[in-house]
Coordinates of C-alpha atoms and ligand atoms in Angstrom, one line a residue:
M1223 CA 129.4 36.5 -7.2
K1224 CA 127.5 33.5 -8.5
A1225 CA 128.9 31.6 -11.5
S1226 CA 127.2 29.8 -14.3
S1227 CA 127.8 26.0 -14.6
L1228 CA 130.1 24.9 -17.4
A1229 CA 127.6 22.1 -18.1
A1230 CA 124.8 24.6 -18.7
M1231 CA 127.0 26.9 -20.8
A1232 CA 129.0 24.3 -22.9
V1233 CA 126.8 24.2 -26.0
G1234 CA 126.5 28.0 -26.2
L1235 CA 130.3 28.4 -25.7
N1236 CA 130.9 25.8 -28.4
R1237 CA 128.6 27.7 -30.8
V1238 CA 130.3 31.0 -30.2
A1239 CA 133.8 29.4 -30.7
M1240 CA 132.5 28.0 -34.0
G1241 CA 131.2 31.3 -35.1
E1242 CA 127.6 30.1 -35.1
E1243 CA 126.5 32.5 -32.3
A1244 CA 127.7 35.9 -31.4
A1245 CA 129.8 36.6 -28.3
D1246 CA 128.7 39.3 -25.8
V1247 CA 132.2 40.8 -25.6
V1248 CA 135.3 40.5 -27.7
L1249 CA 138.7 41.8 -26.3
K1250 CA 141.1 42.4 -29.2
N1251 CA 144.7 43.5 -29.4
C1252 CA 145.6 41.8 -26.1
R1253 CA 149.2 41.0 -25.0
L1254 CA 147.9 37.9 -23.3
V1255 CA 149.8 36.2 -20.4
N1256 CA 149.1 32.5 -20.9
V1257 CA 149.6 30.7 -17.6
Y1258 CA 149.3 27.3 -19.2
S1259 CA 152.0 27.6 -21.8
R1260 CA 153.9 30.2 -19.6
E1261 CA 154.3 32.7 -22.4
V1262 CA 153.1 36.1 -23.5
I1263 CA 151.1 36.0 -26.8
P1264 CA 151.6 39.4 -28.4
Q1265 CA 148.4 39.7 -30.4
A1266 CA 145.5 37.7 -28.9
Q1267 CA 141.7 38.1 -29.0
V1268 CA 139.3 36.8 -26.4
S1269 CA 135.5 36.2 -26.9
I1270 CA 133.2 36.1 -23.9
L1271 CA 129.6 34.7 -23.7
K1272 CA 127.8 35.7 -20.5
D1273 CA 130.4 35.0 -17.7
R1274 CA 132.7 32.5 -19.6
I1275 CA 135.3 32.6 -22.2
A1276 CA 134.3 30.9 -25.5
Y1277 CA 137.3 31.6 -27.7
V1278 CA 141.0 32.6 -27.4
G1279 CA 143.1 33.0 -30.6
M1280 CA 144.5 35.3 -33.2
D1281 CA 141.2 36.4 -34.7
A1282 CA 137.9 36.4 -33.0
G1283 CA 136.2 38.1 -35.9
H1284 CA 133.9 35.1 -36.5
T1285 CA 132.5 35.6 -33.0
V1286 CA 131.5 39.2 -33.5
G1287 CA 127.8 39.8 -34.2
K1288 CA 125.5 42.8 -34.1
G1289 CA 125.2 43.0 -30.3
T1290 CA 128.9 42.2 -29.6
A1291 CA 130.8 44.8 -27.7
V1292 CA 134.3 44.9 -29.2
V1293 CA 137.0 46.4 -26.9
D1294 CA 140.4 47.3 -28.3
L1295 CA 142.9 46.9 -25.5
E1296 CA 145.7 48.5 -27.6
G1297 CA 148.4 45.9 -26.9
K1298 CA 148.0 46.1 -23.1
Y1299 CA 148.9 43.1 -20.9
V1300 CA 145.9 40.9 -20.2
T1301 CA 146.2 38.4 -17.3
P1302 CA 143.8 36.1 -15.3
G1303 CA 142.5 37.6 -12.1
F1304 CA 144.6 37.0 -9.0
A1305 CA 143.5 35.0 -6.0
D1306 CA 144.3 35.1 -2.3
P1307 CA 144.0 31.4 -1.1
H1308 CA 144.1 32.2 2.6
I1309 CA 142.9 35.5 4.1
H1310 CA 141.2 36.5 7.3
M1311 CA 138.9 39.3 6.1
D1312 CA 136.6 39.3 9.1
Q1313 CA 138.5 42.2 10.5
Y1314 CA 138.8 46.0 10.2
V1315 CA 136.4 46.7 7.4
L1316 CA 133.2 45.3 5.9
P1317 CA 133.5 42.8 3.0
S1318 CA 132.0 45.4 0.6
E1319 CA 134.8 47.8 1.4
F1320 CA 137.5 45.1 1.3
A1321 CA 136.1 43.9 -2.0
K1322 CA 136.4 47.3 -3.7
Q1323 CA 140.0 47.7 -2.9
S1324 CA 140.8 44.1 -3.6
L1325 CA 139.3 44.5 -7.1
L1326 CA 141.3 47.7 -7.7
C1327 CA 144.4 45.6 -6.9
G1328 CA 143.4 42.9 -9.3
T1329 CA 142.5 40.2 -6.7
T1330 CA 139.2 38.8 -8.0
S1331 CA 139.0 35.7 -5.8
L1332 CA 139.3 35.6 -2.0
F1333 CA 139.4 32.4 0.1
S1334 CA 138.2 33.6 3.5
D1335 CA 138.7 31.9 6.8
P1336 CA 136.4 33.8 9.2
I1337 CA 137.9 32.4 12.4
D1338 CA 137.4 35.5 14.6
I1339 CA 133.8 36.2 13.7
V1340 CA 133.1 32.5 14.5
S1341 CA 135.0 32.8 17.8
V1342 CA 132.7 35.6 18.9
C1343 CA 129.4 34.7 17.3
G1344 CA 129.6 31.0 16.4
F1345 CA 127.6 29.6 13.5
R1346 CA 125.3 32.6 13.4
G1347 CA 128.4 34.8 12.7
F1348 CA 129.6 32.4 10.0
R1349 CA 126.3 32.6 8.2
E1350 CA 126.0 36.4 8.7
F1351 CA 129.5 37.0 7.3
A1352 CA 128.8 34.8 4.3
R1353 CA 125.6 36.8 3.7
L1354 CA 127.5 40.0 3.7
T1355 CA 129.7 38.7 0.9
D1356 CA 127.2 36.9 -1.3
S1357 CA 126.2 39.6 -3.8
L1358 CA 129.5 41.4 -4.2
P1359 CA 131.1 41.7 -7.7
I1360 CA 134.0 39.5 -6.6
R1361 CA 134.4 35.8 -5.9
I1362 CA 134.5 35.1 -2.2
F1363 CA 134.9 31.5 -1.1
H1364 CA 134.7 30.4 2.6
M1365 CA 136.5 27.9 4.7
V1366 CA 134.9 26.7 7.9
P1367 CA 137.4 27.7 10.7
G1368 CA 139.5 24.6 11.4
G1369 CA 141.7 26.1 14.1
L1370 CA 139.1 26.4 16.9
P1371 CA 139.5 25.8 19.8
V1372 CA 143.1 26.8 19.7
D1373 CA 143.8 24.8 22.9
R1374 CA 141.0 22.6 24.2
M1375 CA 142.2 22.9 27.8
F1376 CA 142.1 26.8 28.0
S1377 CA 140.2 28.2 25.0
H1378 CA 136.7 29.6 25.7
A1379 CA 135.9 31.1 22.3
R1380 CA 132.7 30.1 20.5
N1381 CA 133.0 27.4 17.9
L1382 CA 130.8 25.4 15.6
S1383 CA 129.2 22.2 16.9
K1384 CA 129.6 19.1 14.7
A1385 CA 126.1 19.5 13.3
E1386 CA 126.7 23.2 12.6
R1387 CA 130.0 22.5 10.9
E1388 CA 128.3 20.0 8.6
K1389 CA 125.6 22.5 7.9
A1390 CA 128.2 25.2 7.1
L1391 CA 130.0 22.8 4.7
K1392 CA 126.8 22.4 2.7
M1393 CA 126.5 26.2 2.2
D1394 CA 127.2 27.8 -1.2
R1395 CA 130.9 28.6 -1.9
V1396 CA 132.1 26.8 1.3
L1397 CA 135.0 24.6 0.3
G1398 CA 136.3 22.9 3.4
L1399 CA 138.2 23.5 6.6
G1400 CA 140.4 26.6 7.2
E1401 CA 143.9 26.3 8.7
V1402 CA 144.1 23.5 11.2
F1403 CA 146.7 25.0 13.5
S1404 CA 147.9 23.4 16.7
W1405 CA 149.2 20.6 14.4
T1406 CA 149.7 18.5 17.5
K1407 CA 146.0 17.9 17.5
V1408 CA 146.5 16.1 14.2
T1409 CA 149.8 14.2 15.2
G1410 CA 148.1 13.3 18.5
R1411 CA 145.0 12.2 16.6
D1412 CA 142.6 14.3 18.7
P1413 CA 139.3 12.6 18.0
A1414 CA 137.2 15.7 17.2
T1415 CA 139.9 17.1 15.0
M1416 CA 140.4 13.8 13.1
Q1417 CA 136.6 13.4 12.7
S1418 CA 136.2 16.9 11.2
I1419 CA 139.1 16.3 8.7
R1420 CA 137.8 12.9 7.7
H1421 CA 134.3 14.4 7.2
V1422 CA 135.7 17.1 4.9
I1423 CA 138.0 15.0 2.8
G1424 CA 135.5 12.2 2.6
N1425 CA 133.1 14.7 1.0
G1426 CA 135.6 16.0 -1.5
G1427 CA 136.5 19.1 0.4
I1428 CA 139.8 20.8 1.1
V1429 CA 141.6 21.2 4.4
N1430 CA 144.1 24.0 4.8
G1431 CA 147.1 23.5 6.9
H1432 CA 149.3 25.3 9.4
T1433 CA 152.5 23.4 10.2
A1434 CA 154.8 25.9 11.8
G1435 CA 157.6 24.0 13.5
A1436 CA 156.6 20.5 12.3
S1437 CA 159.1 18.4 10.4
D1438 CA 159.9 14.8 9.4
K1439 CA 157.6 12.2 10.9
K1440 CA 155.2 14.8 12.4
L1441 CA 155.0 16.6 9.2
N1442 CA 154.4 13.3 7.3
A1443 CA 151.7 12.3 9.7
Y1444 CA 150.0 15.7 9.3
I1445 CA 150.0 15.5 5.5
A1446 CA 149.1 11.8 5.5
S1447 CA 145.9 12.8 7.5
G1448 CA 144.7 14.7 4.4
I1449 CA 146.0 18.2 4.8
F1450 CA 147.9 19.3 1.7
S1451 CA 148.8 23.0 2.1
C1452 CA 150.6 25.2 4.5
H1453 CA 151.2 29.0 4.7
E1454 CA 153.7 28.9 7.5
P1455 CA 157.1 28.3 5.9
I1456 CA 159.2 31.3 6.6
D1457 CA 162.3 30.3 4.5
Y1458 CA 163.4 28.2 1.6
D1459 CA 164.2 25.1 3.6
Q1460 CA 160.8 24.9 5.2
T1461 CA 159.2 25.5 1.8
V1462 CA 161.1 22.9 0.0
E1463 CA 160.7 20.3 2.8
R1464 CA 156.9 20.7 2.3
L1465 CA 157.0 20.7 -1.5
R1466 CA 159.0 17.4 -1.4
L1467 CA 156.2 15.8 0.6
G1468 CA 153.6 16.8 -2.0
M1469 CA 152.3 19.8 -0.1
W1470 CA 151.2 23.1 -1.7
V1471 CA 152.9 26.1 -0.1
M1472 CA 151.1 29.5 0.2
M1473 CA 154.0 32.0 0.4
R1474 CA 152.8 34.7 2.7
E1475 CA 153.2 38.4 2.3
G1476 CA 150.7 40.3 4.6
S1477 CA 150.4 42.5 7.6
I1478 CA 151.4 39.8 10.2
R1479 CA 154.4 38.3 8.3
R1480 CA 156.3 39.0 5.1
D1481 CA 158.1 35.8 4.0
L1482 CA 158.8 36.2 0.3
E1483 CA 162.3 37.6 0.7
R1484 CA 163.5 34.5 2.5
I1485 CA 161.8 32.1 0.1
V1486 CA 161.8 33.4 -3.5
P1487 CA 165.5 34.0 -4.3
E1488 CA 166.4 30.4 -3.5
I1489 CA 163.3 29.1 -5.4
I1490 CA 164.7 30.8 -8.4
S1491 CA 168.4 30.1 -8.0
R1492 CA 167.8 26.4 -7.4
G1493 CA 165.2 26.0 -10.1
T1494 CA 162.6 24.6 -7.6
G1495 CA 159.3 23.6 -9.1
L1496 CA 156.7 26.4 -9.1
D1497 CA 153.6 24.4 -9.7
R1498 CA 152.6 24.0 -6.1
L1499 CA 153.4 27.5 -4.9
M1500 CA 150.8 30.2 -4.2
F1501 CA 150.9 33.7 -2.7
C1502 CA 148.7 34.5 0.3
S1503 CA 148.2 37.5 2.6
D1504 CA 146.8 35.8 5.7
G1505 CA 145.1 39.1 6.3
V1506 CA 146.0 42.8 5.9
T1507 CA 145.3 45.9 7.8
P1508 CA 143.3 48.6 5.9
N1509 CA 146.5 50.7 5.8
D1510 CA 148.6 48.0 4.3
L1511 CA 145.8 47.2 1.8
L1512 CA 145.9 50.8 0.6
E1513 CA 149.7 51.2 0.7
F1514 CA 150.9 47.9 -0.6
G1515 CA 147.9 46.1 -2.2
L1516 CA 147.1 42.4 -1.9
I1517 CA 148.3 39.6 -4.3
D1518 CA 149.5 42.3 -6.7
N1519 CA 152.0 43.2 -4.0
C1520 CA 153.2 39.6 -3.9
V1521 CA 153.7 39.5 -7.7
R1522 CA 155.6 42.8 -7.6
K1523 CA 157.8 41.6 -4.7
A1524 CA 158.5 38.2 -6.3
V1525 CA 159.5 40.0 -9.6
S1526 CA 161.7 42.4 -7.7
L1527 CA 163.4 39.3 -6.1
G1528 CA 164.1 37.9 -9.5
M1529 CA 161.1 35.8 -10.5
G1530 CA 159.8 36.0 -14.1
L1531 CA 156.6 38.0 -14.5
V1532 CA 154.7 35.2 -16.1
D1533 CA 155.8 32.7 -13.4
A1534 CA 154.7 35.1 -10.7
I1535 CA 151.3 35.7 -12.4
T1536 CA 150.9 31.9 -12.8
I1537 CA 151.5 31.5 -9.0
A1538 CA 149.1 34.3 -8.3
S1539 CA 146.3 32.8 -10.4
R1540 CA 146.3 29.3 -11.9
N1541 CA 148.1 27.5 -9.0
C1542 CA 145.5 28.6 -6.4
F1543 CA 142.5 27.3 -8.3
E1544 CA 144.3 24.0 -9.1
Y1545 CA 144.9 23.6 -5.4
Y1546 CA 141.2 24.2 -4.7
N1547 CA 140.2 21.7 -7.5
M1548 CA 138.7 24.6 -9.4
G1549 CA 141.1 24.6 -12.3
R1550 CA 138.4 23.6 -14.7
D1551 CA 136.6 26.9 -14.1
L1552 CA 139.2 29.5 -13.1
G1553 CA 142.8 30.4 -13.1
G1554 CA 143.6 31.2 -16.7
I1555 CA 142.3 32.8 -19.9
A1556 CA 141.1 29.9 -22.0
P1557 CA 137.9 28.5 -23.5
G1558 CA 135.4 27.4 -20.9
K1559 CA 136.9 29.4 -18.1
L1560 CA 135.0 32.1 -16.2
A1561 CA 136.1 35.4 -17.6
D1562 CA 138.0 36.9 -14.7
I1563 CA 140.5 39.1 -16.5
L1564 CA 142.9 42.0 -15.7
V1565 CA 144.1 44.6 -18.1
F1566 CA 147.3 46.5 -17.3
D1567 CA 148.5 49.8 -18.7
N1568 CA 151.8 49.4 -16.9
V1569 CA 152.9 45.9 -16.1
E1570 CA 155.6 47.0 -13.7
E1571 CA 153.2 49.0 -11.6
L1572 CA 150.7 46.2 -11.8
R1573 CA 147.6 48.2 -10.9
P1574 CA 144.9 47.1 -13.4
D1575 CA 143.3 49.7 -15.6
K1576 CA 140.4 47.3 -16.2
V1577 CA 139.1 44.3 -14.3
F1578 CA 136.4 41.9 -15.6
V1579 CA 134.8 39.4 -13.2
G1580 CA 132.7 36.9 -14.9
G1581 CA 132.8 39.0 -18.1
R1582 CA 131.4 42.0 -16.3
L1583 CA 133.5 45.2 -16.2
V1584 CA 134.0 46.1 -12.6
V1585 CA 137.0 48.4 -12.8
A1586 CA 137.8 50.8 -15.6
H1587 CA 140.4 53.6 -15.6
K1588 CA 141.5 52.3 -12.2
R1589 CA 138.1 53.0 -10.7
I1590 CA 135.2 50.8 -9.6
V1591 CA 132.5 51.1 -12.2
S1592 CA 130.2 48.3 -11.0
A1593 CA 127.6 48.7 -8.2
V1594 CA 129.0 47.3 -5.0
G1595 CA 125.9 46.5 -3.0
K1596 CA 126.6 47.2 0.6
K1597 CA 124.5 45.0 2.8
S1598 CA 123.9 46.2 6.3
P1599 CA 125.1 43.9 9.0
A1600 CA 122.3 42.5 11.2
V1601 CA 121.5 44.5 14.3
W1602 CA 122.4 41.6 16.7
I1603 CA 126.0 41.5 15.4
G1604 CA 126.5 45.1 16.4
R1605 CA 125.8 44.1 20.1
T1606 CA 128.5 41.6 20.9
V1607 CA 130.6 43.5 23.5
K1608 CA 128.8 42.4 26.6
A1609 CA 129.5 43.8 30.1
R1610 CA 127.6 43.7 33.4
G1611 CA 127.5 47.4 34.3
R1612 CA 130.2 50.0 34.1
F1613 CA 133.9 49.2 34.9
I1614 CA 135.4 51.0 37.8
G1615 CA 139.1 51.4 38.8
G1616 CA 138.7 48.7 41.4
D1617 CA 138.0 46.1 38.8
F1618 CA 141.7 46.4 37.8
A1619 CA 143.2 46.2 41.3
V1620 CA 145.5 43.3 42.1
K1621 CA 145.6 42.5 45.8
G1622 CA 149.0 42.6 47.6
R1623 CA 150.2 42.7 51.1
G1624 CA 153.0 44.8 52.7
D1625 CA 154.9 47.5 50.7
K1626 CA 156.2 45.4 47.9
A1627 CA 155.1 42.3 46.0
A1628 CA 156.8 39.9 43.6
V1629 CA 154.8 39.3 40.5
N1630 CA 155.1 37.1 37.4
L1631 CA 155.5 39.2 34.3
M1632 CA 154.8 38.7 30.6
R1633 CA 157.8 40.3 29.0
L1634 CA 157.4 41.4 25.4
E1635 CA 160.2 40.2 23.2
T1636 CA 158.5 41.4 20.1
E1637 CA 154.9 42.5 19.6
I1638 CA 154.0 38.8 19.3
I1639 CA 156.4 36.7 21.3
T1640 CA 156.4 36.9 25.1
K1641 CA 158.9 35.5 27.7
K1642 CA 158.2 34.6 31.3
D1643 CA 159.8 37.0 33.8
W1644 CA 159.3 38.4 37.2
G1645 CA 159.6 41.7 39.1
E1646 CA 158.9 43.5 42.3
L1647 CA 156.3 46.2 42.4
H1648 CA 155.0 48.7 45.0
V1649 CA 151.8 47.9 46.9
R1650 CA 149.6 50.9 47.8
E1651 CA 146.4 50.5 49.8
G1652 CA 146.5 46.8 49.2
N1653 CA 146.8 47.2 45.4
I1654 CA 149.9 46.2 43.5
R1655 CA 150.7 49.1 41.2
A1656 CA 152.1 49.3 37.7
S1657 CA 155.5 51.0 37.4
R1658 CA 156.3 53.4 34.5
D1659 CA 159.9 53.6 35.8
D1660 CA 160.4 49.8 35.4
D1661 CA 158.3 49.7 32.2
V1662 CA 155.8 47.3 33.9
W1663 CA 152.1 47.8 33.0
K1664 CA 148.9 46.1 34.1
V1665 CA 147.2 44.0 31.5
A1666 CA 143.6 42.8 31.8
A1667 CA 141.8 40.2 29.8
I1668 CA 138.0 40.5 30.2
D1669 CA 135.2 38.3 29.0
R1670 CA 133.2 40.3 26.5
T1671 CA 131.6 37.5 24.6
F1672 CA 129.4 36.0 27.4
G1673 CA 129.1 39.2 29.5
S1674 CA 130.2 37.5 32.7
K1675 CA 132.6 40.3 33.6
R1676 CA 135.1 37.5 34.4
R1677 CA 138.6 38.9 34.1
C1678 CA 142.3 38.4 34.9
V1679 CA 144.7 41.2 35.6
G1680 CA 148.3 40.5 35.2
F1681 CA 151.5 42.4 34.4
L1682 CA 153.3 43.2 31.2
K1683 CA 156.9 44.4 30.7
N1684 CA 158.6 46.1 27.8
F1685 CA 155.5 47.9 26.4
G1686 CA 157.0 51.4 26.8
A1687 CA 154.1 53.7 25.8
D1688 CA 153.5 56.3 28.5
I1689 CA 149.8 56.3 28.3
G1690 CA 146.8 55.9 30.6
A1691 CA 145.5 52.8 28.9
F1692 CA 145.1 51.1 25.6
G1693 CA 142.4 48.5 24.9
T1694 CA 140.9 46.5 22.1
T1695 CA 138.1 43.9 21.5
Q1696 CA 140.0 42.2 18.7
S1697 CA 142.4 39.4 20.0
F1698 CA 143.4 36.1 18.3
H1699 CA 141.3 33.9 18.6
E1700 CA 139.5 34.2 21.9
N1701 CA 138.5 37.8 21.4
D1702 CA 138.7 38.8 25.0
M1703 CA 138.7 42.5 25.7
I1704 CA 142.4 43.3 26.4
V1705 CA 143.3 46.5 28.3
I1706 CA 146.9 47.5 29.0
G1707 CA 147.4 50.4 31.4
S1708 CA 149.4 52.3 33.9
D1709 CA 146.5 53.3 36.0
E1710 CA 143.3 51.5 37.1
E1711 CA 141.0 54.5 36.5
E1712 CA 142.3 54.9 33.0
M1713 CA 141.9 51.2 32.3
A1714 CA 138.2 51.5 33.4
L1715 CA 137.8 54.5 31.2
V1716 CA 139.1 52.6 28.1
A1717 CA 137.1 49.4 29.0
N1718 CA 133.9 51.5 29.2
E1719 CA 134.7 53.2 26.0
L1720 CA 135.1 49.9 24.2
V1721 CA 131.7 48.8 25.6
R1722 CA 130.1 52.1 24.5
M1723 CA 131.5 51.7 21.0
Q1724 CA 130.6 48.0 21.0
G1725 CA 134.1 47.2 19.9
G1726 CA 137.2 48.6 18.5
M1727 CA 140.4 50.1 19.9
A1728 CA 141.0 53.1 22.2
V1729 CA 143.9 54.9 23.8
S1730 CA 143.6 57.2 26.8
R1731 CA 146.0 59.6 28.5
G1732 CA 145.4 62.1 31.3
G1733 CA 141.8 60.8 31.8
K1734 CA 140.8 61.4 28.2
I1735 CA 140.4 59.2 25.2
I1736 CA 143.1 60.4 22.7
S1737 CA 142.5 58.0 19.9
R1738 CA 139.7 55.6 19.0
F1739 CA 138.8 53.3 16.2
E1740 CA 135.2 51.9 16.3
M1741 CA 134.7 48.3 15.2
P1742 CA 131.1 47.6 16.2
V1743 CA 130.5 44.6 13.9
A1744 CA 131.2 41.6 16.2
G1745 CA 133.7 44.0 17.9
L1746 CA 136.0 43.2 15.0
I1747 CA 134.9 45.2 12.0
S1748 CA 134.3 48.9 11.4
R1749 CA 131.4 50.3 9.4
D1750 CA 133.6 53.1 8.0
P1751 CA 134.8 53.3 4.4
L1752 CA 138.2 51.8 3.9
E1753 CA 140.1 55.1 3.8
E1754 CA 138.4 56.4 7.0
A1755 CA 139.0 53.1 8.8
A1756 CA 142.7 53.3 7.8
R1757 CA 143.0 56.8 9.1
K1758 CA 141.4 56.0 12.5
F1759 CA 143.4 52.7 12.8
G1760 CA 146.5 54.6 12.0
T1761 CA 145.9 57.1 14.8
V1762 CA 145.9 54.3 17.4
D1763 CA 149.4 53.0 16.5
E1764 CA 150.6 56.7 16.1
A1765 CA 149.3 57.6 19.6
L1766 CA 151.1 54.7 21.1
I1767 CA 154.4 55.2 19.2
E1768 CA 154.4 58.9 20.0
S1769 CA 153.9 57.9 23.6
G1770 CA 157.1 55.9 23.5
C1771 CA 156.0 52.4 22.7
R1772 CA 159.0 50.2 22.1
H1773 CA 157.4 48.3 19.2
A1774 CA 156.7 49.4 15.6
Q1775 CA 153.2 47.9 15.4
P1776 CA 151.7 48.3 18.9
H1777 CA 148.2 47.1 17.9
L1778 CA 149.7 43.6 17.5
I1779 CA 150.5 43.4 21.2
P1780 CA 146.9 42.9 22.5
L1781 CA 146.0 41.1 19.3
F1782 CA 148.4 38.3 20.2
L1783 CA 148.4 38.3 24.0
P1784 CA 145.7 35.6 24.2
F1785 CA 147.0 33.5 21.3
L1786 CA 147.6 30.2 22.8
A1787 CA 149.6 28.7 19.9
L1788 CA 152.6 31.0 20.5
P1789 CA 155.3 31.0 23.3
E1790 CA 155.7 31.7 26.1
V1791 CA 153.0 33.3 28.4
R1792 CA 149.5 34.3 27.3
I1793 CA 146.5 35.8 29.1
L1794 CA 142.8 35.0 29.0
Y1795 CA 140.1 36.1 31.2
S1796 CA 140.4 32.7 33.0
G1797 CA 144.1 33.4 33.9
V1798 CA 147.7 33.8 32.8
I1799 CA 148.9 30.7 31.0
D1800 CA 152.4 29.2 30.8
V1801 CA 152.1 27.8 27.3
K1802 CA 155.0 25.4 27.6
S1803 CA 153.9 23.7 30.8
R1804 CA 150.3 24.1 29.8
A1805 CA 149.4 25.4 33.3
F1806 CA 148.0 28.5 34.8
L1807 CA 150.7 30.9 36.2
P1808 CA 149.8 32.8 39.3
V1809 CA 150.0 36.5 39.1
L1810 CA 151.9 36.7 42.4
A1811 CA 155.3 35.1 42.1
D1812 CA 157.1 33.2 44.8
K1813 CA 160.0 35.6 45.4
D1814 CA 162.3 33.0 47.0
I1815 CA 161.9 30.5 44.2
K1816 CA 162.5 33.2 41.5
R1817 CA 165.7 34.3 43.3
G1818 CA 166.9 30.8 43.4
N1819 CA 167.2 30.8 47.2
Ligands
LIG3159 FE1 145.8 32.4 9.0

């Protein structure tokens, strides 16, 4: 949504506040949550002209004219719209679907980091994603992905060139660089990384951080380089360490991690300053968005952990805009601000009855009442899963000699963390086979971005699901096609299904696809309505769990298998990678060395 400029509106707002011109809308009988004075004003009135607030006080009668719509809010709680300062929304559903549910949850501003669409489609994808968001009745701001390439030595994802990045930074509502993970690129002063940070901060932009595991001198060096936020603290100590160094901390509660429980209670008991805290989701699945909500979920959770409601609402609104240097325009209900306002029947439930964005009523009676224009994605972005011909079982063979072969294994500790391991597997007709008895599965990473059909087939332990195969085209942040399977023919079946659907997730058993979720937009995003996407997505995890998967969220396994910023072994189409030694790990193990002989 476009916003007026305060400079252009200032005289008109001044006149309304003085009672010399009529407001468009007056909200009366508001129990107003004031995030500046941190109090609830029991009887407030708010006057709105176009998309901005002109007056807040006890009696807005002098701003009412013939054409003014006066809305009696009957003593309901009225708060500023919530904001998610760091979210990856280039996944699962189209921005129009995400926006509707986000508004129903009271999150009126989203700060998007479209890292995956860029990793698949480059600058073209960044522009297309921005286009899909630009006329929605919600505020969506964009960060240019700052985390690519994850590892310059191994990553093969698309990225923006220097010229493209500079072009992107000049686009509307683009605020700076998204999370610069792999903080060692900053502490090691990687020239390209430092150049991009310098360029952004030199032009008044913001750079978002990612400092998992950094402390003391390395953390200082990272912050001193111009990066003032982090959403990675997982407990109070990491949070306060960053606050002490002047950082802003985005406390995360989303589908990948839920950190509030280990941060908020100590924040309260120690009286830690709240002014540099925000809530963020870092991305949510369609199912979690429907079940838990977004920033409203963070506010509810923080309150349930003992935080005062007004403090939690301040963290959910004002703090985020102050971090992004937008506090003049957004973050609270006060004269001059854009009129992003939530009205709650029930402040414990925290699902808004009404939502105004820029003074426009977009939610009433907990339903969307504003047109949400659904732009169609460009045709080209529905054709990104490239393959040379059909896959056959032989594509997933791993050559071995004799009856048995020793192989290196990626052992799943959790859905996300892997350990290096090894095992012995049977060889049949020159092909090393997976072993259901030993819970060892084949795992393939396949290039689907450039259509080279380059692939690596390795072995995965501790997966557990007794299926034919499970595959996806969504994987952080290389977006290789990942296929896990017990049988080569089934792996080919799933790989072909993913190509046919042009992206998504699929599970096979007994030579049949038993669950599928199509995500044909960049191989990352469904065209389905949110509820339908959630239903299909849910069937994928259900199929895997019912088949005996050892993990509660099986879809996370292939999502993270290529993610080079996490320990200990990862797989890309170029090979299996030992993250610690930063070297390729052969699929075949040296048995004698592994046995310590
Ligand atoms: Fe993130």
